Amino acid sequence: QVQLQESGPGLVKPSETLSLTCSVSGGSISSYYWNWIRQPPGKGLEWIGYIYYSGSTHYNPSLKSRVTISADTSKNQFSLKLTSVTAADTAVYYCARGASLLHVPYFDYWGQGTLVTVSS
Amino acid sequence: QSVLTQPPSASGTPGQRVTISCSGSSSNIGSNTVNWYQQLPGTAPKLLIYGNNQRPSGVPDRFSGSKSGTSASLAISGLQSEDEADYYCAAWDDSLIGLVFGGGTKLTVL
């Protein structure tokens, strides 16, 4: 059974960089798409981006200028960096495994999510 | 404002059949498959339907998905109290070149 677990600071100051790591167990990240998705409190889901097992990345155009997703296959982890954060980036951040059908990714395993608050 | 439009709420009584709609455009639902997620209160979303109408292992056959043109629907038959949750549709958008979610529908079992 694949399991994902997010980790990182729960509080980030405005203008600083949000950094999160997702540790994957029960399967290798050397296949599939590995995604970050967020959900502001009381609101809907927003896809942030993914890193493919080949190392290629794809980001939500609305966040592209501030996002970097990377992977460490030796640790079976992948990470998210979001720069220049504001209060609007306050959200529960989920990592998720993506499979695909007809080139459309779907998320079949999710982490439990971690709340990141942007505040001074 | 979400790219995919869902009704904010839906309701039904136990045993009833309810449907949740997801409206998009030619660049997303009209061109690509649709996935559905269920989010129980306080938990991470769970994959319910992928590829318009495919159920992952373990998802009851009470849940079904369909797509026609630029709209998709999730149907839940034999409604149960444990189905009370938020439901989200998702699809790839060829114009935005990214994955988009609907705004979500809160299902209440009366």
Short mmCIF file of C-alpha atoms in Angstrom, two decimals:
data_model
loop_
_atom_site.label_atom_id
_atom_site.label_comp_id
_atom_site.label_asym_id
_atom_site.label_seq_id
_atom_site.Cartn_x
_atom_site.Cartn_y
_atom_site.Cartn_z
CA GLN A 1 0.00 0.00 0.00
CA VAL A 2 1.46 3.33 -1.06
CA GLN A 3 1.58 5.94 1.68
CA LEU A 4 2.52 9.62 1.46
CA GLN A 5 3.41 11.95 4.31
CA GLU A 6 3.93 15.70 4.11
CA SER A 7 6.37 17.47 6.40
CA GLY A 8 7.59 21.02 6.85
CA PRO A 9 7.02 24.24 8.79
CA GLY A 10 3.45 25.06 9.70
CA LEU A 11 4.13 28.78 9.83
CA VAL A 12 5.89 30.89 7.19
CA LYS A 13 6.43 34.65 7.20
CA PRO A 14 5.13 36.80 4.33
CA SER A 15 7.63 37.21 1.46
CA GLU A 16 9.56 34.13 2.56
CA THR A 17 9.73 30.68 0.92
CA LEU A 18 7.39 27.83 1.80
CA SER A 19 9.19 24.47 1.72
CA LEU A 20 7.50 21.09 2.09
CA THR A 21 8.64 17.50 1.60
CA CYS A 22 6.56 14.45 0.80
CA SER A 23 7.94 11.08 1.89
CA VAL A 24 6.66 8.09 -0.04
CA SER A 25 6.57 4.54 1.31
CA GLY A 26 5.24 1.31 -0.12
CA GLY A 27 6.31 2.21 -3.64
CA SER A 28 9.04 3.93 -5.62
CA ILE A 29 8.82 7.47 -6.97
CA SER A 30 10.72 6.22 -10.00
CA SER A 31 7.40 5.92 -11.82
CA TYR A 32 4.15 7.88 -11.94
CA TYR A 33 3.55 11.62 -11.54
CA TRP A 34 4.12 13.20 -8.10
CA ASN A 35 1.86 16.13 -7.33
CA TRP A 36 1.20 18.97 -4.94
CA ILE A 37 -2.35 20.20 -4.41
CA ARG A 38 -3.55 22.80 -1.93
CA GLN A 39 -6.83 23.81 -0.29
CA PRO A 40 -7.30 27.17 1.45
CA PRO A 41 -9.39 26.91 4.61
CA GLY A 42 -13.04 26.42 3.72
CA LYS A 43 -12.35 26.54 -0.01
CA GLY A 44 -11.80 24.18 -2.94
CA LEU A 45 -8.83 22.32 -4.33
CA GLU A 46 -6.08 23.87 -6.45
CA TRP A 47 -3.51 21.83 -8.36
CA ILE A 48 0.01 23.25 -7.93
CA GLY A 49 2.04 21.00 -10.19
CA TYR A 50 3.82 17.70 -10.63
CA ILE A 51 7.19 16.12 -11.22
CA TYR A 52 7.21 13.11 -13.50
CA TYR A 53 9.41 10.13 -12.69
CA SER A 54 11.65 11.15 -15.59
CA GLY A 55 12.34 14.44 -13.81
CA SER A 56 10.23 16.67 -16.02
CA THR A 57 7.92 19.11 -14.26
CA HIS A 58 4.68 20.91 -15.01
CA TYR A 59 3.20 23.71 -12.97
CA ASN A 60 -0.10 25.52 -12.64
CA PRO A 61 0.35 28.59 -14.88
CA SER A 62 -1.02 30.85 -12.14
CA LEU A 63 1.78 29.77 -9.77
CA LYS A 64 4.51 28.90 -12.24
CA SER A 65 6.74 31.90 -11.51
CA ARG A 66 6.95 31.01 -7.81
CA VAL A 67 6.93 27.18 -7.76
CA THR A 68 9.65 24.57 -7.91
CA ILE A 69 9.01 20.84 -7.46
CA SER A 70 12.00 18.53 -7.17
CA ALA A 71 12.61 14.90 -6.30
CA ASP A 72 15.23 12.88 -4.43
CA THR A 73 14.94 9.29 -5.63
CA SER A 74 17.57 8.10 -3.13
CA LYS A 75 15.29 9.17 -0.28
CA ASN A 76 12.04 8.38 -2.14
CA GLN A 77 10.89 11.95 -1.50
CA PHE A 78 9.75 14.92 -3.51
CA SER A 79 9.56 18.54 -2.46
CA LEU A 80 7.73 21.81 -3.03
CA LYS A 81 9.16 25.30 -2.84
CA LEU A 82 6.86 28.31 -3.16
CA THR A 83 8.56 31.69 -3.04
CA SER A 84 7.34 35.15 -2.02
CA VAL A 85 4.37 33.83 -0.08
CA THR A 86 1.45 35.96 1.05
CA ALA A 87 -1.59 35.30 3.23
CA ALA A 88 -3.33 33.98 0.11
CA ASP A 89 -0.97 31.00 0.18
CA THR A 90 -2.33 29.87 3.54
CA ALA A 91 -3.77 26.42 2.89
CA VAL A 92 -3.65 22.72 3.60
CA TYR A 93 -1.03 21.34 1.25
CA TYR A 94 -1.44 17.77 -0.01
CA CYS A 95 1.00 15.59 -1.87
CA ALA A 96 -0.50 12.95 -4.14
CA ARG A 97 0.53 10.23 -6.55
CA GLY A 98 -0.71 10.72 -10.09
CA ALA A 99 -1.45 7.98 -12.56
CA SER A 100 -2.76 8.87 -16.00
CA LEU A 101 -5.40 7.78 -18.46
CA LEU A 102 -5.28 9.24 -21.95
CA HIS A 103 -2.63 11.69 -20.70
CA VAL A 104 -4.92 13.09 -17.98
CA PRO A 105 -3.49 12.65 -14.49
CA TYR A 106 -5.67 11.43 -11.66
CA PHE A 107 -4.64 11.22 -8.04
CA ASP A 108 -4.99 7.75 -6.56
CA TYR A 109 -2.99 8.12 -3.34
CA TRP A 110 -2.94 11.21 -1.13
CA GLY A 111 -1.07 12.35 1.94
CA GLN A 112 -3.07 13.45 4.96
CA GLY A 113 -2.25 17.10 4.27
CA THR A 114 -0.38 19.72 6.26
CA LEU A 115 -1.65 23.18 7.14
CA VAL A 116 0.72 26.02 6.28
CA THR A 117 -0.16 29.45 7.62
CA VAL A 118 1.47 32.56 6.22
CA SER A 119 1.67 35.18 8.95
CA SER A 120 4.19 37.44 10.59
CA GLN B 1 -14.28 31.47 -9.94
CA SER B 2 -13.49 27.89 -10.92
CA VAL B 3 -12.97 26.82 -14.53
CA LEU B 4 -15.29 23.87 -13.95
CA THR B 5 -18.72 24.75 -12.56
CA GLN B 6 -20.44 22.64 -9.93
CA PRO B 7 -23.53 23.40 -7.86
CA PRO B 8 -22.39 24.46 -4.38
CA SER B 9 -24.79 22.08 -2.68
CA ALA B 10 -26.92 18.99 -3.21
CA SER B 11 -29.05 16.88 -0.93
CA GLY B 12 -31.01 13.67 -0.74
CA THR B 13 -32.58 11.21 1.65
CA PRO B 14 -31.20 7.75 2.42
CA GLY B 15 -31.80 5.33 -0.42
CA GLN B 16 -32.37 8.08 -2.96
CA ARG B 17 -30.36 8.66 -6.14
CA VAL B 18 -28.62 12.01 -6.50
CA THR B 19 -26.56 13.48 -9.30
CA ILE B 20 -23.91 16.19 -9.20
CA SER B 21 -23.09 18.09 -12.37
CA CYS B 22 -19.80 19.53 -13.60
CA SER B 23 -19.89 21.97 -16.48
CA GLY B 24 -16.83 22.95 -18.49
CA SER B 25 -15.82 23.89 -22.00
CA SER B 26 -14.32 22.49 -25.18
CA SER B 27 -10.80 22.98 -23.82
CA ASN B 28 -11.29 20.82 -20.74
CA ILE B 29 -14.22 18.41 -20.39
CA GLY B 30 -14.92 18.59 -24.12
CA SER B 31 -11.41 17.36 -24.91
CA ASN B 32 -10.31 15.28 -21.95
CA THR B 33 -11.51 12.78 -19.41
CA VAL B 34 -13.03 13.74 -16.07
CA ASN B 35 -12.14 12.54 -12.60
CA TRP B 36 -14.16 12.81 -9.39
CA TYR B 37 -12.99 13.02 -5.78
CA GLN B 38 -14.82 12.62 -2.49
CA GLN B 39 -13.64 14.57 0.55
CA LEU B 40 -15.11 13.49 3.85
CA PRO B 41 -15.03 16.14 6.61
CA GLY B 42 -11.52 16.73 7.92
CA THR B 43 -9.86 14.23 5.61
CA ALA B 44 -7.86 14.20 2.39
CA PRO B 45 -9.73 13.78 -0.89
CA LYS B 46 -10.22 10.25 -2.21
CA LEU B 47 -10.38 9.20 -5.86
CA LEU B 48 -13.92 8.15 -6.71
CA ILE B 49 -14.05 8.04 -10.53
CA TYR B 50 -11.34 8.36 -13.18
CA GLY B 51 -11.49 8.35 -16.96
CA ASN B 52 -15.10 9.62 -16.92
CA ASN B 53 -16.61 6.39 -15.60
CA GLN B 54 -13.96 4.07 -14.15
CA ARG B 55 -14.14 3.11 -10.50
CA PRO B 56 -10.93 2.36 -8.59
CA SER B 57 -10.83 -0.87 -6.67
CA GLY B 58 -12.83 -0.57 -3.46
CA VAL B 59 -15.24 2.14 -4.62
CA PRO B 60 -18.83 0.83 -4.42
CA ASP B 61 -20.76 0.51 -7.65
CA ARG B 62 -23.34 2.91 -6.17
CA PHE B 63 -21.03 5.60 -7.55
CA SER B 64 -21.00 6.14 -11.31
CA GLY B 65 -19.70 8.81 -13.67
CA SER B 66 -20.69 9.94 -17.12
CA LYS B 67 -19.74 12.60 -19.63
CA SER B 68 -21.55 14.23 -22.53
CA GLY B 69 -20.04 17.03 -24.55
CA THR B 70 -18.69 19.67 -22.19
CA SER B 71 -20.47 18.40 -19.08
CA ALA B 72 -19.99 15.51 -16.70
CA SER B 73 -22.06 14.01 -13.92
CA LEU B 74 -21.53 11.95 -10.82
CA ALA B 75 -24.44 9.78 -9.75
CA ILE B 76 -24.82 8.23 -6.33
CA SER B 77 -27.54 5.63 -5.93
CA GLY B 78 -28.79 4.12 -2.70
CA LEU B 79 -27.64 7.22 -0.82
CA GLN B 80 -26.15 6.52 2.61
CA SER B 81 -25.37 8.82 5.53
CA GLU B 82 -21.65 8.17 5.07
CA ASP B 83 -21.85 9.71 1.59
CA GLU B 84 -22.18 13.13 3.20
CA ALA B 85 -19.07 14.87 1.89
CA ASP B 86 -17.69 17.39 -0.57
CA TYR B 87 -17.36 16.19 -4.16
CA TYR B 88 -14.96 17.65 -6.72
CA CYS B 89 -14.65 17.13 -10.46
CA ALA B 90 -11.33 17.63 -12.24
CA ALA B 91 -10.08 17.70 -15.81
CA TRP B 92 -7.06 18.76 -17.83
CA ASP B 93 -7.46 22.08 -19.61
CA ASP B 94 -5.68 22.31 -22.97
CA SER B 95 -5.88 26.13 -23.07
CA LEU B 96 -4.59 26.74 -19.55
CA ILE B 97 -2.27 23.76 -19.93
CA GLY B 98 -2.96 22.55 -16.45
CA LEU B 99 -5.30 20.52 -14.31
CA VAL B 100 -8.41 22.30 -13.08
CA PHE B 101 -10.90 21.43 -10.36
CA GLY B 102 -14.52 22.32 -9.97
CA GLY B 103 -15.47 24.46 -6.99
CA GLY B 104 -16.90 21.47 -5.16
CA THR B 105 -20.39 20.33 -4.18
CA LYS B 106 -21.37 19.77 -0.57
CA LEU B 107 -23.70 16.78 -0.39
CA THR B 108 -26.05 16.60 2.58
CA VAL B 109 -27.91 13.42 3.46
CA LEU B 110 -31.18 14.51 5.07
#
